[in-house]
Every structure is written in C-alpha cells, then in structure tokens.
Amino acid sequence: MKVANDINYLVEWLIQSGALVALVLFAWKFVKPWLDTRTSHASTEQAKVAWSLLEQVANISVTALVGRNMTGKDKFDLAVKHVLQAMQSHGFTVSQAVVEDAVQYAYEHSPLTPTVVPGNDSQPAQGTEVAIDPKEVK
C-alpha cells in the first residue's frame, strides 16, 4: 500500500509542480525535428514513385498506340486519357498538363517513332523524332 501511495504522491507532485509540462516540452524539442525529417523523407519517396510510375505508364501508352491507324492528335489524346486513368487508379492525383508533358516526352524519346529532319529526304534516325504538337494538328 505504501508503494501505491508513493506513486500517487509522485504523480501529483509532477502535475502540480509543472515538472511534467517541462519534461514534455523538453522531449518535444527532440522529437519534433525527427518527425519533420521522417515526414519530409516520406513525401520525397512518394514523389519519386509517382514520377517513376508516370514515366512508365506514358511510355507504355505511347508504345501501345504507335501502330494504330489514327491521327497524331487522336493518339495523343488517347494516351493522355490512359495515363490519367492509370495514375488515378493507383491513387495519384496528377494535372492534365503534367500528363500531357509526360506523354509528349515519351513520344519524343520512343525508339518506335521516326525522326523527320527538315530538308533531308533520307530515312530518319530512330528515337529522335520531334513530337507533333496536338494543338497545331487540325
């Protein structure tokens, strides 16, 4: 019984004297920077995963549409739609402009798309095609 009374006395003293508050504030000074670092690291890792997934999905979408008998604008729009759906299904929110840029980049760097060099009638080098701007296509 004496031990229980001593513990109660100690807890009351910690609360009434403010020592408990001082202890919590002192501990918080050490814990908060550690928590901030962990949060920042988690955000960075999530961004890396999102960008990697975006690049992969854009490359796959562009590659899948290369052989289709469609106009460039239709292929571009369909690829953007597929990439947006894939990113949303994986829980990532990405803007339309970012997806369009990723699809454009994937098209420009795809080894399946030919390169057309102005003034050169020979066969273009693979993978160096300048992409068609979908806003300029009629």
XYZ file of N, CA and C in Angstrom:
414
model
N 0.813 -1.180 0.000
C 0.000 0.000 0.000
C 0.863 1.253 0.000
N 2.013 1.150 0.689
C 2.903 2.287 0.765
C 3.444 2.638 -0.623
N 3.704 1.630 -1.448
C 4.228 1.872 -2.795
C 3.195 2.622 -3.643
N 1.925 2.234 -3.535
C 0.862 2.907 -4.278
C 0.742 4.355 -3.841
N 0.854 4.623 -2.532
C 0.778 5.995 -2.029
C 1.965 6.814 -2.539
N 3.145 6.202 -2.574
C 4.327 6.911 -3.068
C 4.180 7.259 -4.548
N 3.633 6.335 -5.334
C 3.439 6.588 -6.775
C 2.413 7.690 -6.970
N 1.317 7.654 -6.223
C 0.305 8.708 -6.321
C 0.891 10.060 -5.923
N 1.675 10.079 -4.865
C 2.310 11.315 -4.420
C 3.248 11.861 -5.498
N 4.015 10.982 -6.142
C 4.947 11.393 -7.189
C 4.203 11.964 -8.399
N 3.129 11.307 -8.818
C 2.337 11.780 -9.959
C 1.715 13.131 -9.636
N 1.158 13.287 -8.439
C 0.570 14.576 -8.047
C 1.630 15.676 -8.027
N 2.811 15.346 -7.516
C 3.877 16.340 -7.461
C 4.292 16.754 -8.873
N 4.412 15.779 -9.820
C 4.781 16.095 -11.205
C 3.754 17.018 -11.849
N 2.481 16.754 -11.615
C 1.422 17.569 -12.219
C 1.368 18.950 -11.581
N 1.395 19.024 -10.268
C 1.245 20.302 -9.577
C 2.464 21.199 -9.726
N 3.636 20.642 -9.795
C 4.839 21.470 -9.853
C 5.144 21.963 -11.266
N 4.521 21.367 -12.257
C 4.813 21.755 -13.637
C 5.998 21.009 -14.214
N 6.558 20.101 -13.456
C 7.704 19.324 -13.950
C 7.303 18.443 -15.121
N 6.078 17.962 -15.104
C 5.598 17.121 -16.204
C 5.519 17.928 -17.499
N 5.034 19.161 -17.405
C 4.956 20.036 -18.584
C 6.357 20.337 -19.106
N 7.268 20.630 -18.196
C 8.649 20.906 -18.608
C 9.273 19.687 -19.267
N 8.993 18.528 -18.744
C 9.529 17.291 -19.317
C 8.969 17.049 -20.717
N 7.674 17.268 -20.881
C 7.049 17.083 -22.200
C 7.609 18.090 -23.197
N 7.746 19.348 -22.810
C 8.290 20.358 -23.721
C 9.749 20.050 -24.089
N 10.522 19.602 -23.148
C 11.915 19.241 -23.408
C 11.993 18.075 -24.386
N 11.148 17.070 -24.177
C 11.136 15.919 -25.087
C 10.656 16.325 -26.474
N 9.688 17.248 -26.542
C 9.149 17.683 -27.825
C 10.218 18.380 -28.673
N 11.142 19.082 -28.038
C 12.233 19.748 -28.753
C 13.092 18.734 -29.509
N 13.199 17.524 -29.000
C 13.986 16.489 -29.658
C 13.159 15.662 -30.637
N 11.903 15.459 -30.336
C 11.057 14.590 -31.164
C 10.565 15.299 -32.417
N 10.227 16.579 -32.325
C 9.647 17.298 -33.460
C 10.579 17.330 -34.676
N 11.856 17.670 -34.572
C 12.713 17.637 -35.758
C 12.824 16.234 -36.367
N 12.823 15.228 -35.539
C 12.882 13.861 -36.044
C 11.611 13.527 -36.829
N 10.452 13.928 -36.309
C 9.188 13.699 -37.016
C 9.132 14.473 -38.331
N 9.615 15.719 -38.320
C 9.646 16.520 -39.544
C 10.523 15.877 -40.613
N 11.663 15.353 -40.213
C 12.564 14.688 -41.155
C 11.904 13.455 -41.745
N 11.245 12.681 -40.923
C 10.566 11.474 -41.398
C 9.452 11.830 -42.377
N 8.701 12.875 -42.082
C 7.620 13.305 -42.967
C 8.175 13.774 -44.306
N 9.218 14.557 -44.273
C 9.842 15.048 -45.497
C 10.372 13.893 -46.340
N 10.999 12.934 -45.709
C 11.532 11.775 -46.422
C 10.401 10.969 -47.070
N 9.317 10.790 -46.347
C 8.179 10.044 -46.892
C 7.580 10.758 -48.098
N 7.474 12.079 -48.032
C 6.942 12.854 -49.161
C 7.852 12.743 -50.378
N 9.144 12.794 -50.157
C 10.104 12.676 -51.253
C 10.011 11.306 -51.907
N 9.925 10.269 -51.106
C 9.824 8.915 -51.658
C 8.527 8.734 -52.437
N 7.438 9.304 -51.951
C 6.167 9.194 -52.655
C 6.231 9.936 -53.988
N 6.877 11.082 -54.017
C 7.021 11.828 -55.269
C 7.867 11.052 -56.278
N 8.931 10.397 -55.812
C 9.762 9.583 -56.700
C 8.947 8.456 -57.326
N 8.156 7.802 -56.513
C 7.328 6.703 -57.006
C 6.303 7.214 -58.013
N 5.692 8.353 -57.728
C 4.682 8.914 -58.633
C 5.306 9.282 -59.981
N 6.474 9.907 -59.980
C 7.118 10.286 -61.239
C 7.568 9.054 -62.021
N 8.077 8.069 -61.330
C 8.503 6.842 -62.000
C 7.307 6.153 -62.643
N 6.222 6.057 -61.920
C 5.014 5.445 -62.469
C 4.491 6.245 -63.652
N 4.503 7.560 -63.544
C 4.033 8.417 -64.635
C 4.857 8.186 -65.898
N 6.176 8.130 -65.771
C 7.031 7.893 -66.941
C 6.764 6.520 -67.555
N 6.642 5.502 -66.711
C 6.421 4.155 -67.224
C 5.077 4.033 -67.932
N 4.040 4.575 -67.339
C 2.712 4.492 -67.943
C 2.676 5.281 -69.245
N 3.313 6.440 -69.286
C 3.347 7.232 -70.517
C 4.098 6.481 -71.616
N 5.229 5.872 -71.279
C 5.982 5.097 -72.279
C 5.167 3.925 -72.802
N 4.504 3.217 -71.919
C 3.692 2.064 -72.331
C 2.531 2.510 -73.205
N 1.893 3.583 -72.827
C 0.752 4.087 -73.589
C 1.165 4.536 -74.983
N 2.272 5.256 -75.067
C 2.760 5.719 -76.376
C 3.161 4.527 -77.234
N 3.847 3.573 -76.656
C 4.281 2.388 -77.399
C 3.076 1.594 -77.900
N 2.037 1.489 -77.103
C 0.851 0.735 -77.497
C 0.099 1.402 -78.647
N 0.213 2.714 -78.753
C -0.554 3.438 -79.776
C 0.232 3.726 -81.045
N 1.510 3.367 -81.109
C 2.336 3.713 -82.270
C 1.781 3.121 -83.554
N 1.385 1.869 -83.548
C 0.957 1.196 -84.767
C -0.490 1.402 -85.152
N -1.252 2.091 -84.350
C -2.675 2.276 -84.651
C -2.884 3.233 -85.808
N -3.935 2.991 -86.559
C -4.271 3.832 -87.699
C -5.172 4.975 -87.216
N -4.543 5.959 -86.576
C -5.241 7.123 -86.030
C -4.397 8.358 -86.313
N -5.010 9.501 -86.198
C -4.234 10.731 -86.351
C -3.375 10.929 -85.111
N -2.357 11.766 -85.246
C -1.456 12.036 -84.131
C -2.171 12.637 -82.938
N -3.110 13.542 -83.208
C -3.865 14.181 -82.119
C -4.719 13.157 -81.393
N -5.350 12.259 -82.141
C -6.185 11.236 -81.503
C -5.332 10.298 -80.650
N -4.156 9.925 -81.147
C -3.246 9.076 -80.367
C -2.809 9.797 -79.102
N -2.468 11.064 -79.245
C -2.029 11.860 -78.102
C -3.126 11.942 -77.054
N -4.346 12.283 -77.490
C -5.463 12.410 -76.556
C -5.777 11.084 -75.860
N -5.720 9.994 -76.606
C -5.986 8.686 -76.028
C -4.895 8.288 -75.032
N -3.656 8.593 -75.367
C -2.551 8.291 -74.454
C -2.688 9.103 -73.166
N -3.026 10.361 -73.282
C -3.220 11.206 -72.098
C -4.352 10.653 -71.241
N -5.436 10.236 -71.885
C -6.571 9.677 -71.152
C -6.162 8.411 -70.406
N -5.422 7.528 -71.081
C -4.981 6.283 -70.436
C -4.057 6.562 -69.257
N -3.147 7.498 -69.421
C -2.200 7.812 -68.345
C -2.936 8.419 -67.152
N -3.860 9.325 -67.395
C -4.646 9.918 -66.303
C -5.418 8.842 -65.539
N -6.043 7.932 -66.276
C -6.808 6.863 -65.624
C -5.899 5.959 -64.804
N -4.740 5.615 -65.356
C -3.813 4.736 -64.637
C -3.299 5.405 -63.363
N -2.957 6.675 -63.443
C -2.454 7.374 -62.262
C -3.543 7.483 -61.189
N -4.767 7.773 -61.612
C -5.867 7.878 -60.649
C -6.184 6.526 -60.030
N -6.079 5.454 -60.822
C -6.369 4.126 -60.270
C -5.309 3.694 -59.255
N -4.112 4.276 -59.340
C -3.059 3.974 -58.369
C -3.038 4.978 -57.210
N -3.995 5.907 -57.196
C -4.128 6.818 -56.069
C -3.306 8.091 -56.164
N -2.797 8.418 -57.354
C -2.012 9.640 -57.531
C -2.835 10.665 -58.293
N -2.835 11.891 -57.811
C -3.525 12.977 -58.491
C -2.493 13.770 -59.284
N -2.673 13.789 -60.602
C -1.727 14.455 -61.489
C -2.531 15.371 -62.404
N -2.003 16.558 -62.669
C -2.716 17.508 -63.515
C -2.636 17.095 -64.987
N -3.574 17.582 -65.756
C -3.641 17.292 -67.191
C -2.376 17.769 -67.906
N -1.879 18.937 -67.536
C -0.689 19.487 -68.190
C 0.539 18.616 -67.948
N 0.688 18.098 -66.741
C 1.836 17.235 -66.419
C 1.754 15.944 -67.221
N 0.564 15.379 -67.332
C 0.391 14.146 -68.103
C 0.674 14.404 -69.576
N 0.212 15.527 -70.096
C 0.485 15.858 -71.499
C 1.989 15.989 -71.737
N 2.690 16.617 -70.810
C 4.148 16.740 -70.939
C 4.826 15.375 -70.895
N 4.360 14.496 -70.024
C 4.957 13.161 -69.918
C 4.716 12.353 -71.188
N 3.526 12.442 -71.751
C 3.221 11.729 -72.995
C 4.040 12.306 -74.142
N 4.173 13.617 -74.190
C 4.980 14.266 -75.230
C 6.435 13.809 -75.122
N 6.960 13.772 -73.913
C 8.336 13.335 -73.684
C 8.508 11.878 -74.100
N 7.546 11.039 -73.739
C 7.624 9.618 -74.098
C 7.595 9.447 -75.617
N 6.785 10.238 -76.295
C 6.712 10.154 -77.751
C 8.035 10.595 -78.384
N 8.593 11.678 -77.894
C 9.833 12.199 -78.463
C 11.009 11.251 -78.261
N 10.998 10.482 -77.176
C 12.121 9.605 -76.870
C 11.859 8.132 -77.191
N 10.728 7.859 -77.813
C 10.406 6.486 -78.162
C 11.236 6.037 -79.369
N 11.858 4.869 -79.291
C 12.612 4.371 -80.441
C 11.699 3.905 -81.576
N 10.413 3.831 -81.339
C 9.470 3.369 -82.359
C 8.970 4.486 -83.258
N 9.203 5.726 -82.883
C 8.732 6.846 -83.688
C 9.872 7.364 -84.552
N 9.615 7.561 -85.841
C 10.678 8.027 -86.737
C 10.965 9.514 -86.553
N 12.157 9.906 -86.952
C 12.553 11.305 -86.893
C 12.504 11.883 -88.297
N 11.915 13.044 -88.420
C 11.860 13.726 -89.698
C 12.741 14.964 -89.585
N 13.812 14.985 -90.388
C 14.715 16.122 -90.403
C 14.342 16.983 -91.602
N 13.992 18.257 -91.382
C 13.606 19.121 -92.496
C 14.732 19.226 -93.535
N 14.371 19.058 -94.804
C 15.351 19.169 -95.888
C 16.144 17.896 -96.128
N 15.897 16.867 -95.375
C 16.624 15.605 -95.533
C 15.619 14.538 -95.954
N 15.791 14.003 -97.171
C 14.856 13.020 -97.699
C 15.232 11.590 -97.333
N 16.359 11.395 -96.659
C 16.774 10.052 -96.284
C 15.967 9.563 -95.087
N 16.118 8.280 -94.765
C 15.411 7.689 -93.636
C 15.872 8.335 -92.328
N 14.952 8.823 -91.499
C 15.344 9.467 -90.232
C 15.872 8.451 -89.228
N 16.670 8.950 -88.301
C 17.204 8.106 -87.230
C 16.094 7.772 -86.241
N 16.122 6.577 -85.709
C 15.104 6.137 -84.760
C 15.278 6.822 -83.397
N 14.149 7.191 -82.793
C 14.174 7.719 -81.439
C 14.500 9.191 -81.312
N 14.604 9.902 -82.429
C 14.931 11.326 -82.337
C 13.838 12.184 -82.965
N 12.639 11.668 -83.071
C 11.509 12.359 -83.677
C 11.069 13.540 -82.819
N 10.878 14.667 -83.463
C 10.316 15.823 -82.781
C 8.806 15.602 -82.773
N 8.215 15.645 -81.611
C 6.813 15.298 -81.450
C 5.913 16.337 -82.086
N 4.741 15.889 -82.458
C 3.734 16.756 -83.040
C 2.981 17.445 -81.898
N 2.857 18.748 -82.026
C 2.107 19.487 -81.020
C 0.623 19.256 -81.293
N -0.118 18.659 -80.365
C -1.514 18.342 -80.633
C -2.390 19.578 -80.821
N -1.922 20.714 -80.379
C -2.713 21.938 -80.553
C -2.607 22.479 -81.979
N -1.547 22.074 -82.691
C -1.357 22.562 -84.053
C -1.986 21.646 -85.098
N -2.326 20.415 -84.719
C -2.915 19.457 -85.654
C -4.357 19.819 -85.882
N -4.770 19.771 -87.146
C -6.165 20.128 -87.479
C -7.089 18.987 -87.238
